[in-house]
Coordinates of C-alpha atoms and ligand atoms in Angstrom, one line a residue:
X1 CA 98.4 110.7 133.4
X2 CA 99.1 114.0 131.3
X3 CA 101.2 116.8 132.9
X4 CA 97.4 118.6 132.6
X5 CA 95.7 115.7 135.3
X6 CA 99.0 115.1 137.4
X7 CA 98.9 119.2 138.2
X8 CA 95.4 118.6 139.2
X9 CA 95.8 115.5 141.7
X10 CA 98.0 118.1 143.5
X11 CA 95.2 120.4 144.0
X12 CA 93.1 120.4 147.0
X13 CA 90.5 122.0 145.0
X14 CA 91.1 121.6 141.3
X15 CA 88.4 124.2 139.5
X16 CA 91.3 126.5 140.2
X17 CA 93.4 124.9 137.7
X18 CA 91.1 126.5 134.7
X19 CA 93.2 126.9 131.4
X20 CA 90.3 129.0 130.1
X21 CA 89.9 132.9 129.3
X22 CA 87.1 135.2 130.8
X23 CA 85.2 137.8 128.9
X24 CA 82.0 138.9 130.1
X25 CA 81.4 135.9 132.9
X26 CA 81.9 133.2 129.8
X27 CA 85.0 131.1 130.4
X28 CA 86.2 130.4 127.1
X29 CA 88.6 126.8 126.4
X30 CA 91.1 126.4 123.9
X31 CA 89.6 125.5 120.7
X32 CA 92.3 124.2 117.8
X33 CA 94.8 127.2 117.7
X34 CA 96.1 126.6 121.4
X35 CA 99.0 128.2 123.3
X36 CA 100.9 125.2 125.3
X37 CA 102.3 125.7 128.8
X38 CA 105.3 124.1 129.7
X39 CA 106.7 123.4 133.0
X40 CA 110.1 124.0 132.6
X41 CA 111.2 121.7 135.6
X42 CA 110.0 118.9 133.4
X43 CA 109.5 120.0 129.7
X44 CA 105.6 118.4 130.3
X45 CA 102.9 120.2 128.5
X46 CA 100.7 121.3 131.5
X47 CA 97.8 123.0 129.7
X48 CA 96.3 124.6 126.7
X49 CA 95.2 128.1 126.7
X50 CA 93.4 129.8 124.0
X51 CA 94.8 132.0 121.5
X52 CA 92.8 134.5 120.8
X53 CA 93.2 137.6 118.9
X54 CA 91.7 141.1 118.2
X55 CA 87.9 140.4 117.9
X56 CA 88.3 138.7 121.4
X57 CA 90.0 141.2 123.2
X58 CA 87.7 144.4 121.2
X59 CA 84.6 141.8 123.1
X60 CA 86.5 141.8 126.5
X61 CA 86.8 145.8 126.5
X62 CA 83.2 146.1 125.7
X63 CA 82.4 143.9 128.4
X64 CA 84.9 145.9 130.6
X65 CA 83.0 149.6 129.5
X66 CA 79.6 148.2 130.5
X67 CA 80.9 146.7 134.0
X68 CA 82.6 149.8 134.6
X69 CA 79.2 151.6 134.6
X70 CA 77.5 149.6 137.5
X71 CA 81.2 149.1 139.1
X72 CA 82.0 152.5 140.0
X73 CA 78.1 153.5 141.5
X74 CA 78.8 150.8 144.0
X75 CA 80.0 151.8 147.7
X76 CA 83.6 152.0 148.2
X77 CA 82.4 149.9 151.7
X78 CA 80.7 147.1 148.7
X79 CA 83.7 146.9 147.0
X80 CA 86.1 146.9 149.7
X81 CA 83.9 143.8 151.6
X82 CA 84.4 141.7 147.4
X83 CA 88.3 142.8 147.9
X84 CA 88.7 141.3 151.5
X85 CA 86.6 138.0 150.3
X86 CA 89.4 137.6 147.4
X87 CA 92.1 138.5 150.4
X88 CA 90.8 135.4 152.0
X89 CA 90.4 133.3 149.7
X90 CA 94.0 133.7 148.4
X91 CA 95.0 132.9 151.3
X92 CA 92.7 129.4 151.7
X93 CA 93.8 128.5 148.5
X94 CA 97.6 129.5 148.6
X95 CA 98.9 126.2 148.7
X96 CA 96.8 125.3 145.5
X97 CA 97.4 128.6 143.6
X98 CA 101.5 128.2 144.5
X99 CA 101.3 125.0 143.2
X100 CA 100.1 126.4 139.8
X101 CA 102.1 128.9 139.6
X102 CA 105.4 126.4 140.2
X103 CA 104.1 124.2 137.4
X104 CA 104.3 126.7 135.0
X105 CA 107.0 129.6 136.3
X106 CA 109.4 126.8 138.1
X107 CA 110.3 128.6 141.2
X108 CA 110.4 126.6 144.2
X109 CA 106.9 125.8 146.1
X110 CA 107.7 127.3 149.0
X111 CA 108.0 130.5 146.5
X112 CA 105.4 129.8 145.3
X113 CA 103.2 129.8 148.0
X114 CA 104.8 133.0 149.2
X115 CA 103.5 134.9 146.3
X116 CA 100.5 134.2 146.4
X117 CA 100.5 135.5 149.7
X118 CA 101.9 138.3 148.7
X119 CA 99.3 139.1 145.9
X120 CA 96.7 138.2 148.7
X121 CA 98.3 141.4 150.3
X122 CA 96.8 143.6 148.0
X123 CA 93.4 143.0 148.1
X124 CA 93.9 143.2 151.8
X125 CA 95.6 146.4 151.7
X126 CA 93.5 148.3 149.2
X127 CA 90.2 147.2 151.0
X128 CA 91.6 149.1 154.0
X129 CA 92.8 152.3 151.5
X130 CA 89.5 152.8 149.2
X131 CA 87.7 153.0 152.8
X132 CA 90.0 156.1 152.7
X133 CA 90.5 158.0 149.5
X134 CA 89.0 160.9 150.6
X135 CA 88.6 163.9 148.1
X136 CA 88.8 167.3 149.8
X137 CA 87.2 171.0 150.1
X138 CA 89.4 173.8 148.9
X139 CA 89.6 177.3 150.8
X140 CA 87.3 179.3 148.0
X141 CA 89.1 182.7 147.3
X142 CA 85.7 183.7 146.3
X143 CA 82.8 184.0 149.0
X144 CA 80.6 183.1 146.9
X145 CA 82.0 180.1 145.6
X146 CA 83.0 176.5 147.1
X147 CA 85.2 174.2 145.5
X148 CA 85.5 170.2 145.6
X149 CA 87.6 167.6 144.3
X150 CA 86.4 164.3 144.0
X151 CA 88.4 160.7 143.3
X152 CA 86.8 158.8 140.5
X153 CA 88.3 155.6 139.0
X154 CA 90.1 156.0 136.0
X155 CA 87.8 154.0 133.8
X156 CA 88.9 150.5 131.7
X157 CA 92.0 149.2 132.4
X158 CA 94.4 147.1 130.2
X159 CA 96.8 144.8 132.7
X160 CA 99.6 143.9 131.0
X161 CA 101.9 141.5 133.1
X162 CA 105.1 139.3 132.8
X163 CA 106.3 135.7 133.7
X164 CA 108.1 136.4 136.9
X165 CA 105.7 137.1 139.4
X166 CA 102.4 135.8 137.3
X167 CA 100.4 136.3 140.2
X168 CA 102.2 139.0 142.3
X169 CA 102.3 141.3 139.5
X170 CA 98.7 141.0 138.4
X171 CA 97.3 141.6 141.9
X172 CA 99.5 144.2 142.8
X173 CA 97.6 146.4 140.1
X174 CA 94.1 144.8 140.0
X175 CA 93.4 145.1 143.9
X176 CA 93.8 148.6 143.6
X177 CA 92.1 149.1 139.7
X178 CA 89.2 146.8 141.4
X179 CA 89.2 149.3 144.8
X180 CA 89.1 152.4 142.9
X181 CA 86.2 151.4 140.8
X182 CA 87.9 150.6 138.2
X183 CA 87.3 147.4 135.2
X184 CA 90.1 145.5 133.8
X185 CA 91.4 143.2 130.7
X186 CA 94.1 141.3 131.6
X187 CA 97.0 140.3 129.4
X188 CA 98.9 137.7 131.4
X189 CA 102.7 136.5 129.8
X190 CA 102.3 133.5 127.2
X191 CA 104.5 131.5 129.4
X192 CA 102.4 131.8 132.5
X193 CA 98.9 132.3 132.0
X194 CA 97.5 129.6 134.5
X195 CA 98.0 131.6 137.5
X196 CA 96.5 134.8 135.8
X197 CA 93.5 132.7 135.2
X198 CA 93.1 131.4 138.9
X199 CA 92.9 134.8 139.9
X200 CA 90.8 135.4 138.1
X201 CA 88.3 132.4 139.5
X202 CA 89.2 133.6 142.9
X203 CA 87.5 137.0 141.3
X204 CA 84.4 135.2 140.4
X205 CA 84.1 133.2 144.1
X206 CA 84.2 136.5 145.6
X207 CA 81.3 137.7 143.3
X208 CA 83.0 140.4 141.6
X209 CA 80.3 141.0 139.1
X210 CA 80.9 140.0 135.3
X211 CA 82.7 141.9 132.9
X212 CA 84.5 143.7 135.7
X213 CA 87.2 141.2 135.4
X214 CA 88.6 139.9 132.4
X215 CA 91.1 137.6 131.1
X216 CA 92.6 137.0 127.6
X217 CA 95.4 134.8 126.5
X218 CA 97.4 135.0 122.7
X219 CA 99.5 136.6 120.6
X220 CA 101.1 140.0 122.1
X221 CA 101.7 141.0 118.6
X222 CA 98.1 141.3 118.1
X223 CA 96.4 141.2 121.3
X224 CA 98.6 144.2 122.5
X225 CA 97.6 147.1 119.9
X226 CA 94.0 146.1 119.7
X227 CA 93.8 146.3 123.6
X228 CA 96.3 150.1 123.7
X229 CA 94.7 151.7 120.8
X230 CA 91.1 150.8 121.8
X231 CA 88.7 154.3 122.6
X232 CA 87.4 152.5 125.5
X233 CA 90.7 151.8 127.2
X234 CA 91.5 154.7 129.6
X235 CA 94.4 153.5 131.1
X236 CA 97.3 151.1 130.2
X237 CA 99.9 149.2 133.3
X238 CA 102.5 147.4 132.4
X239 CA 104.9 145.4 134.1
X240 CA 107.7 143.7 132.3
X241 CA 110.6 144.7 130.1
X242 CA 111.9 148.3 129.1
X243 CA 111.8 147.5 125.3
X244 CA 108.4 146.2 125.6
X245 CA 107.5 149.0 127.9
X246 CA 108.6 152.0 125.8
X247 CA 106.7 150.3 122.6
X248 CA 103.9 150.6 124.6
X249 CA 104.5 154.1 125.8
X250 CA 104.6 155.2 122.4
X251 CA 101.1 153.2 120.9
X252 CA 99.5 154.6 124.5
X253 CA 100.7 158.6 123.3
X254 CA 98.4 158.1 120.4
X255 CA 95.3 157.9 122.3
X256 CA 96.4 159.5 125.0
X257 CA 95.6 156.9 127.8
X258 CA 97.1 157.2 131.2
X259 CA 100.2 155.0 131.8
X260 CA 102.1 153.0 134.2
X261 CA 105.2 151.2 133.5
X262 CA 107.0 148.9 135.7
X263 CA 110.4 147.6 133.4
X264 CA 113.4 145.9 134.4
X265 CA 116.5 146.8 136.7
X266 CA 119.9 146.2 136.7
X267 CA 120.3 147.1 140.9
X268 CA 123.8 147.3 142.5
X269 CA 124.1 145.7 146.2
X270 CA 126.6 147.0 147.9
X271 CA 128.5 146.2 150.8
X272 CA 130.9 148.3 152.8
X273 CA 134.2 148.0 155.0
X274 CA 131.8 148.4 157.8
X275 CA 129.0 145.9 156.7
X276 CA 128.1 142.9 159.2
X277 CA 129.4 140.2 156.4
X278 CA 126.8 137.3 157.5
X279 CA 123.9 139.5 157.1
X280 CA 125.3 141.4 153.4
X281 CA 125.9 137.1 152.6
X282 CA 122.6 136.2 153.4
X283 CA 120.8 139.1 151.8
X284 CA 123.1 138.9 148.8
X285 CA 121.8 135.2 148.3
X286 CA 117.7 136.3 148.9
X287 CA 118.0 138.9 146.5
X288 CA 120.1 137.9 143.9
X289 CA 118.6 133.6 143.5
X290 CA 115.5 134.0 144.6
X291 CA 113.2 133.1 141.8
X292 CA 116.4 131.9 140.0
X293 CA 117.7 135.6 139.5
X294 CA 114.8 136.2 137.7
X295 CA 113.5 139.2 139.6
X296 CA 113.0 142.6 138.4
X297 CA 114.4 143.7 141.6
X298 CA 117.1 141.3 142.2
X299 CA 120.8 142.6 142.8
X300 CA 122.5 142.6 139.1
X301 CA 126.2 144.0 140.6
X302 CA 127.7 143.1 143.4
X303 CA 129.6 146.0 144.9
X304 CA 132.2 145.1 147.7
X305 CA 134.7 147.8 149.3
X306 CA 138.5 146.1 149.0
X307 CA 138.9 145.8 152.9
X308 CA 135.8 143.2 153.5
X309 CA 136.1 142.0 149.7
X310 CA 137.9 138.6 150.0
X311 CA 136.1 137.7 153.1
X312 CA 133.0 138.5 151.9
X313 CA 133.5 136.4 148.5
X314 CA 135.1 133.7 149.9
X315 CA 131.5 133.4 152.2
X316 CA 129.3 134.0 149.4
X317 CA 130.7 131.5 147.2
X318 CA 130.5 128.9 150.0
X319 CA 127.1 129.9 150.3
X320 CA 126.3 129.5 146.8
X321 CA 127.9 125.9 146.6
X322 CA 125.4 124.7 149.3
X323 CA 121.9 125.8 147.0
X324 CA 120.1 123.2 145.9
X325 CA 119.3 123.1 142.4
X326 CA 115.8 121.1 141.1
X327 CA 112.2 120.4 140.9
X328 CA 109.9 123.5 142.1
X329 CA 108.1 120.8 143.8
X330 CA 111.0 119.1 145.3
X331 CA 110.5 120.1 148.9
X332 CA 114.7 120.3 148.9
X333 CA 114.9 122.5 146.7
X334 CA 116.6 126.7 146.3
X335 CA 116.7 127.1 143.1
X336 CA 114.0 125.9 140.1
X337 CA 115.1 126.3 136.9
X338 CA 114.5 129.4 134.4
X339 CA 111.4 130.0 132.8
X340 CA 112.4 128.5 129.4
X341 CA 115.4 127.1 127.7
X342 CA 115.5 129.9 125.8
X343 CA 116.1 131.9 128.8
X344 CA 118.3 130.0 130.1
X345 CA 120.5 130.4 127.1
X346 CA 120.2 134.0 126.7
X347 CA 121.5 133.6 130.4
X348 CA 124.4 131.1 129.6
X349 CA 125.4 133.6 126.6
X350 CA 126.1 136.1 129.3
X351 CA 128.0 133.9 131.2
X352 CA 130.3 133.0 128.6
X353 CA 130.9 136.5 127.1
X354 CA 131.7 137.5 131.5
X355 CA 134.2 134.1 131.6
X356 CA 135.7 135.1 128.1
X357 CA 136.6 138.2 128.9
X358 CA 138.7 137.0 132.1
X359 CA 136.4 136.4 134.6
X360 CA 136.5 133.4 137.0
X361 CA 133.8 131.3 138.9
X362 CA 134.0 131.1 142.5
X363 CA 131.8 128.8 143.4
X364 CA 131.3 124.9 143.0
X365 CA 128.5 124.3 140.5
X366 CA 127.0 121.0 139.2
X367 CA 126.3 120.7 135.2
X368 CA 123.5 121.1 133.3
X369 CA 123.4 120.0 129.5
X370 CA 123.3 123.6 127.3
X371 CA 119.6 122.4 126.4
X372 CA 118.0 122.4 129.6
X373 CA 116.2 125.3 131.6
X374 CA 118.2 124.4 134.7
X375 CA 121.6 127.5 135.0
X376 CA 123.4 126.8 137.8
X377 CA 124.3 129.6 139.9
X378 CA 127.6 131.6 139.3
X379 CA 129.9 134.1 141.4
X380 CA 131.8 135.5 139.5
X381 CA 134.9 138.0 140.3
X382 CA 137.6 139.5 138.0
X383 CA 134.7 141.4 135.8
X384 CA 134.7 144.4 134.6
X385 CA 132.1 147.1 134.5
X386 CA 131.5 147.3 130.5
X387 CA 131.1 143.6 130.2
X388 CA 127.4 142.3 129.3
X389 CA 126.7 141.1 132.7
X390 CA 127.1 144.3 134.1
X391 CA 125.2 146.3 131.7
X392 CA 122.4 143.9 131.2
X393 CA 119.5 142.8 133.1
X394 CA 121.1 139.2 133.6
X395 CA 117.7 138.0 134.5
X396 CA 119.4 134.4 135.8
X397 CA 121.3 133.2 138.9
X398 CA 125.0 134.6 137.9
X399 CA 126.2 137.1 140.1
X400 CA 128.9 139.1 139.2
X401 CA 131.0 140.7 142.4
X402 CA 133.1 144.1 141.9
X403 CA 135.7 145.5 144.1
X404 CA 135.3 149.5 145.1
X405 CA 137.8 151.8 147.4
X406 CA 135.7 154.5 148.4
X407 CA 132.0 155.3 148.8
X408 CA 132.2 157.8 145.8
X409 CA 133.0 155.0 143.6
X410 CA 130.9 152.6 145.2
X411 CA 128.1 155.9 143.9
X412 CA 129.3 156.3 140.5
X413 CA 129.3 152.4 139.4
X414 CA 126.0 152.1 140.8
X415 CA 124.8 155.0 139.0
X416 CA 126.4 153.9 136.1
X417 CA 123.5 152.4 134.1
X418 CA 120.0 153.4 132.6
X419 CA 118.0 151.8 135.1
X420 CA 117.2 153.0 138.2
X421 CA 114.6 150.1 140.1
X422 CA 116.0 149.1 142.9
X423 CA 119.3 149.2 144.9
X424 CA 121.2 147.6 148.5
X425 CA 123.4 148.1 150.5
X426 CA 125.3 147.1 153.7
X427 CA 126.6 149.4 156.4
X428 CA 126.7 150.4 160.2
X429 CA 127.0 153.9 159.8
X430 CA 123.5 156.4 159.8
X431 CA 125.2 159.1 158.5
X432 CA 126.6 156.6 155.3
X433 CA 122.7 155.2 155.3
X434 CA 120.9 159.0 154.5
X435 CA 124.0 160.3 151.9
X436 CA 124.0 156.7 149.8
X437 CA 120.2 156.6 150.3
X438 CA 120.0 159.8 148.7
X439 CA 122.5 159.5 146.3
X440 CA 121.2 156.3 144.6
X441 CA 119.6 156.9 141.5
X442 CA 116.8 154.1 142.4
X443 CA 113.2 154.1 143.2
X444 CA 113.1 151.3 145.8
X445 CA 116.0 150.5 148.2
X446 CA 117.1 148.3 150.9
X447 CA 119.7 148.8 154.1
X448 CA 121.1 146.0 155.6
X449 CA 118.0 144.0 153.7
X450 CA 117.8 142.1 150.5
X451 CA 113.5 142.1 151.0
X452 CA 111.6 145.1 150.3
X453 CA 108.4 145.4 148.8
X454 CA 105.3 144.7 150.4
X455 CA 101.9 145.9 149.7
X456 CA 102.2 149.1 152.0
X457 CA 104.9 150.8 150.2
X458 CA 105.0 152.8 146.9
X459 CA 107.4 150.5 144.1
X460 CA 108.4 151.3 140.8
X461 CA 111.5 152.6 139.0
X462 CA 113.3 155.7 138.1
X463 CA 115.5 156.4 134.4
X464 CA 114.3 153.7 132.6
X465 CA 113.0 151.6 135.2
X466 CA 109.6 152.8 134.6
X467 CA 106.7 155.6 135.4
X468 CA 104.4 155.8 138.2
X469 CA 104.2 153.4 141.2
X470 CA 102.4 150.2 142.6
X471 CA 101.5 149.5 146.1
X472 CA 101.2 152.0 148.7
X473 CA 98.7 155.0 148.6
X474 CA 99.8 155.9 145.2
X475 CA 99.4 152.5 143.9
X476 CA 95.5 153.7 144.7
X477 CA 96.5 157.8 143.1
X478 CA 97.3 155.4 139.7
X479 CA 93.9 154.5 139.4
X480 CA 91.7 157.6 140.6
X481 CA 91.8 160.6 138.5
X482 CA 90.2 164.1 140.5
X483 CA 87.4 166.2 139.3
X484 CA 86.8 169.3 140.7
X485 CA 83.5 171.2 141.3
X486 CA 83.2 174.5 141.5
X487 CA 79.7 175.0 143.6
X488 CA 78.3 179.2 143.5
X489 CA 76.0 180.5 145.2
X490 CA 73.0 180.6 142.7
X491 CA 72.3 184.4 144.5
X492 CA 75.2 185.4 143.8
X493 CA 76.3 187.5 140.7
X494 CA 77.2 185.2 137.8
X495 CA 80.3 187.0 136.9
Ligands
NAP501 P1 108.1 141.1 128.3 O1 108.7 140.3 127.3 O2 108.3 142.6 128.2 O3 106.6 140.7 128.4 C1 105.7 141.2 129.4 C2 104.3 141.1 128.9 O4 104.2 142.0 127.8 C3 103.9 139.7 128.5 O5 102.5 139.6 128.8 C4 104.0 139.8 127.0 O6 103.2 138.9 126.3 C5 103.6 141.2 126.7 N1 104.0 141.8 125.4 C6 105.1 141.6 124.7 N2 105.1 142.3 123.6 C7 104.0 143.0 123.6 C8 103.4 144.0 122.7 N3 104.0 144.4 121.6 N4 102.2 144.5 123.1 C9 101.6 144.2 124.2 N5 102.0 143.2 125.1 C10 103.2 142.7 124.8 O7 108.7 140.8 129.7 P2 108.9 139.4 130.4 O8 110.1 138.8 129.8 O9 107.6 138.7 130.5 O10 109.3 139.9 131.9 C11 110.6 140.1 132.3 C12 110.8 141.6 132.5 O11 109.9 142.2 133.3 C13 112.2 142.0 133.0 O12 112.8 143.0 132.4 C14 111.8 142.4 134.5 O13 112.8 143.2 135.1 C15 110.5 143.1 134.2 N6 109.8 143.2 135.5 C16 109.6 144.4 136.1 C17 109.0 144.5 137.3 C18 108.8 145.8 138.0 O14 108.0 145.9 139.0 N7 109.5 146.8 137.6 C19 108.4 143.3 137.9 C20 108.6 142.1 137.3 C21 109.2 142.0 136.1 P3 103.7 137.5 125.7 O15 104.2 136.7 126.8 O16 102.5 136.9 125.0 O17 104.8 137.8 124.7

């Protein structure tokens, strides 16, 4: 059996494994010029997906234009019911769909299945919110005048998303694009397309109409300005990295189309004197392995205060020693391996530069030849804040642990970099929680937590972290734009 038809004896219902692109209700296969997906547990080609360029993706904005028309004119109660039928069938099909997605990202299954869930969310959430996007009447100045603003969907919108959270990511902005009214092309990562593709069968099942949903696969280089600089585009989200991100800003300022950007983070957890040490351990492993460290929101720096630090490294590195390294499938297993070996070396470079520059490695770690995916995880303490794995979105399980005296440095070194996503820390004291929560330069935090975002609250980044936000009632606000009407009083005079 090919790593294609063993994926598929997993599946409870194996139509979901589809490793075809969607324009206009036509699922299209891979014809000769073929992207291969890889599961990186295994190096196995899993699937083909096409490659298809800039005549494709002009076709699946077309298609997108002409949905939109029919889209938006249906009932908010219509589209919210489609929403909730995708809500549940995410969820029927979670064990399925998490199995696709560890095939081809690596994370563990139980991860898997968890995001899934987690996209499912969305489509739950945002069936609820449309029911609600009320526009409003303005107190008129004039008697003879009445104003209203109306909420309108924004119009086509490209998805652009990344390898992380192939799933996760795209339903986080098509639940609400779909709610508001909106269409969509979606752009899923190279690496990860399968799950993109899943979705957007679960689409179909729910009978969201044709066109309304669309899915290409190929090269960014050309896929990416033909989808920006298109007229009928009105609206561009992104989720992935800052370089990418600000490319796109730019192409999007041409013709001026409405952005969202969701980039990468480089978030400090920090853990005071005054911390409860088994609950900053615990979080401190969630948040910076899960996924293998490869989460936009994962703590980067760890920041300890000198009178818990050796305590509180000592536990963590025990901690760290005891998570299993392996198969995503592997029931055992904490940690899958990184999305690609060329990820994991970019990670191991890091690593090296940290250990060359004096630091040490806490923890016991087993080996992994330099040519695999597999990183082991790393805690490392002597570093210093200018060395690469501080300043850089390490993007892999090494966490680097730094020692602070008082809160006001604990402030500064968190501060001390250009992203601003997401940030942690640990303390028992209220009046510590509101001046650090208000002193971190981030746009999503947690307190005593390492798990934050869910589909209720507004996420995204500050500095160069990204614009705008997902989730929440302003994940909605990103897809609406108002229109007022002013409404006279055809008796009155016209001036
Ligand atoms: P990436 O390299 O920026 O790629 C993201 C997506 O952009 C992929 O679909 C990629 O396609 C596409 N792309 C690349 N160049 C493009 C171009 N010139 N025009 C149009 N599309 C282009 O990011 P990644 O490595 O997949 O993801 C990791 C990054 O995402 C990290 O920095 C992480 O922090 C960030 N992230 C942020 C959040 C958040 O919510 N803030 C969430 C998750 C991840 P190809 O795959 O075909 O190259």
């Amino acid at each position: 059996m090919n790593g294609f038809e063993e994926l598929k004896a997993r599946l409870k219902t194996p139509e979901l494994l589809a490793p075809e692109c969607l324009i206009d209700g036509r699922w299209i296969s891979a014809s000769a010029s073929a992207i291969s997906v890889e599961n990186p547990s295994t190096g196995q080609i899993i699937a083909q997906v096409p490659k298809l360029g800039a005549a494709e993706t002009d076709a699946a904005v077309d298609a997108a234009a002409a949905a939109f028309d029919s889209w938006k004119t249906l009932t908010a109660k219509v589209r919210a019911d489609i929403l909730m039928k995708m809500y549940h069938l995410l969820v029927e099909h979670s064990e399925d769909l998490g199995a696709i997605l560890t095939a081809e990202q690596g994370k563990p299954l139980r991860e898997g299945i968890n995001e899934i869930l987690f996209t499912a969310s969305f489509f739950e959430w945002y069936a609820a919110e449309i029911r609600r996007a009320y526009g409003k009447v303005v107190p008129t100045p004039d008697p003879d005048k009445r104003f209203l603003v109306m909420r309108q969907p924004i119009g086509v919108v490209a998805i652009i998303t990344p390898w992380n959270f192939p799933a996760g990511m795209m339903g986080r902005k098509l639940a609400p694009a779909l709610a508001a009214g909106c269409s969509v092309v979606v752009k899923p990562a190279s690496q990860t397309p399968l799950s993109a593709m899943a979705v957007a069968k679960i689409a179909e099942m729910a009978g969201v109409p044709a066109g309304v949903v669309n899915v290409i696969t190929g090269s960014a280089a050309e896929i990416g300005p033909a989808l920006i600089e298109h007229p009928k585009v009105s609206k561009v989200t992104f989720t992935g990295s800052t370089s990418v991100g600000r490319t796109l800003y730019e192409k999007s300022a041409r013709g001026l189309k409405h952005v969202s950007l969701e980039l990468g983070g480089n978030a400090p957890l920090i853990v005071f004197d005054d911390a409860d040490i088994e609950t900053a351990v615990e979080s401190a492993i969630q948040s910076k392995f899960r996924n293998a460290g490869q989460t936009c929101v994962c703590a980067n720096r760890v920041l300890v205060q000198s009178g818990i630090y050796d305590q509180f490294v000592a536990r963590f590195a025990e901690r760290t020693s005891q998570l299993k390294i392996g198969d995503g499938f592997d029931l055992e297993t904490d940690l899958g391996p990184l999305v690609d070996r060329r990820a994991a070396a970019g990670v191991r470079d890091i690593l090296q530069d940290a250990v060359a520059g004096g630091a040490r490695i806490l923890n016991d770690r087993p080996e992994f030849e330099d040519t695999s995916a597999f990183v082991a995880p790393a805690v490392l303490v002597d570093v210093t804040e200018g060395q690469r794995v501080c300043t850089e979105e390490i993007f892999g399980p090494i966490a680097p642990v730094l020692k602070f005296e008082t809160e006001t440095d604990a402030i500064r070194i968190a501060n001390n970099t250009e992203y601003g996503l997401s940030a942690y820390f640990f303390t028992r004291d209220n009046a510590r929680i509101w001046r650090v929560s208000e002193a971190l330069d981030s746009g999503v935090m947690g307190v005593n937590t390492g798990l934050i975002s869910t589909a209720e609250i507004p996420f995204g980044g500050m500095k160069h972290s990204g614009l705008g936000r997902e989730g929440g009632e302003e994940g909605l606000d990103a897809f609406l734009q108002s229109k007022m009407v002013c409404i006279a009083d055809v008796n009155s005079n016209p001036n």
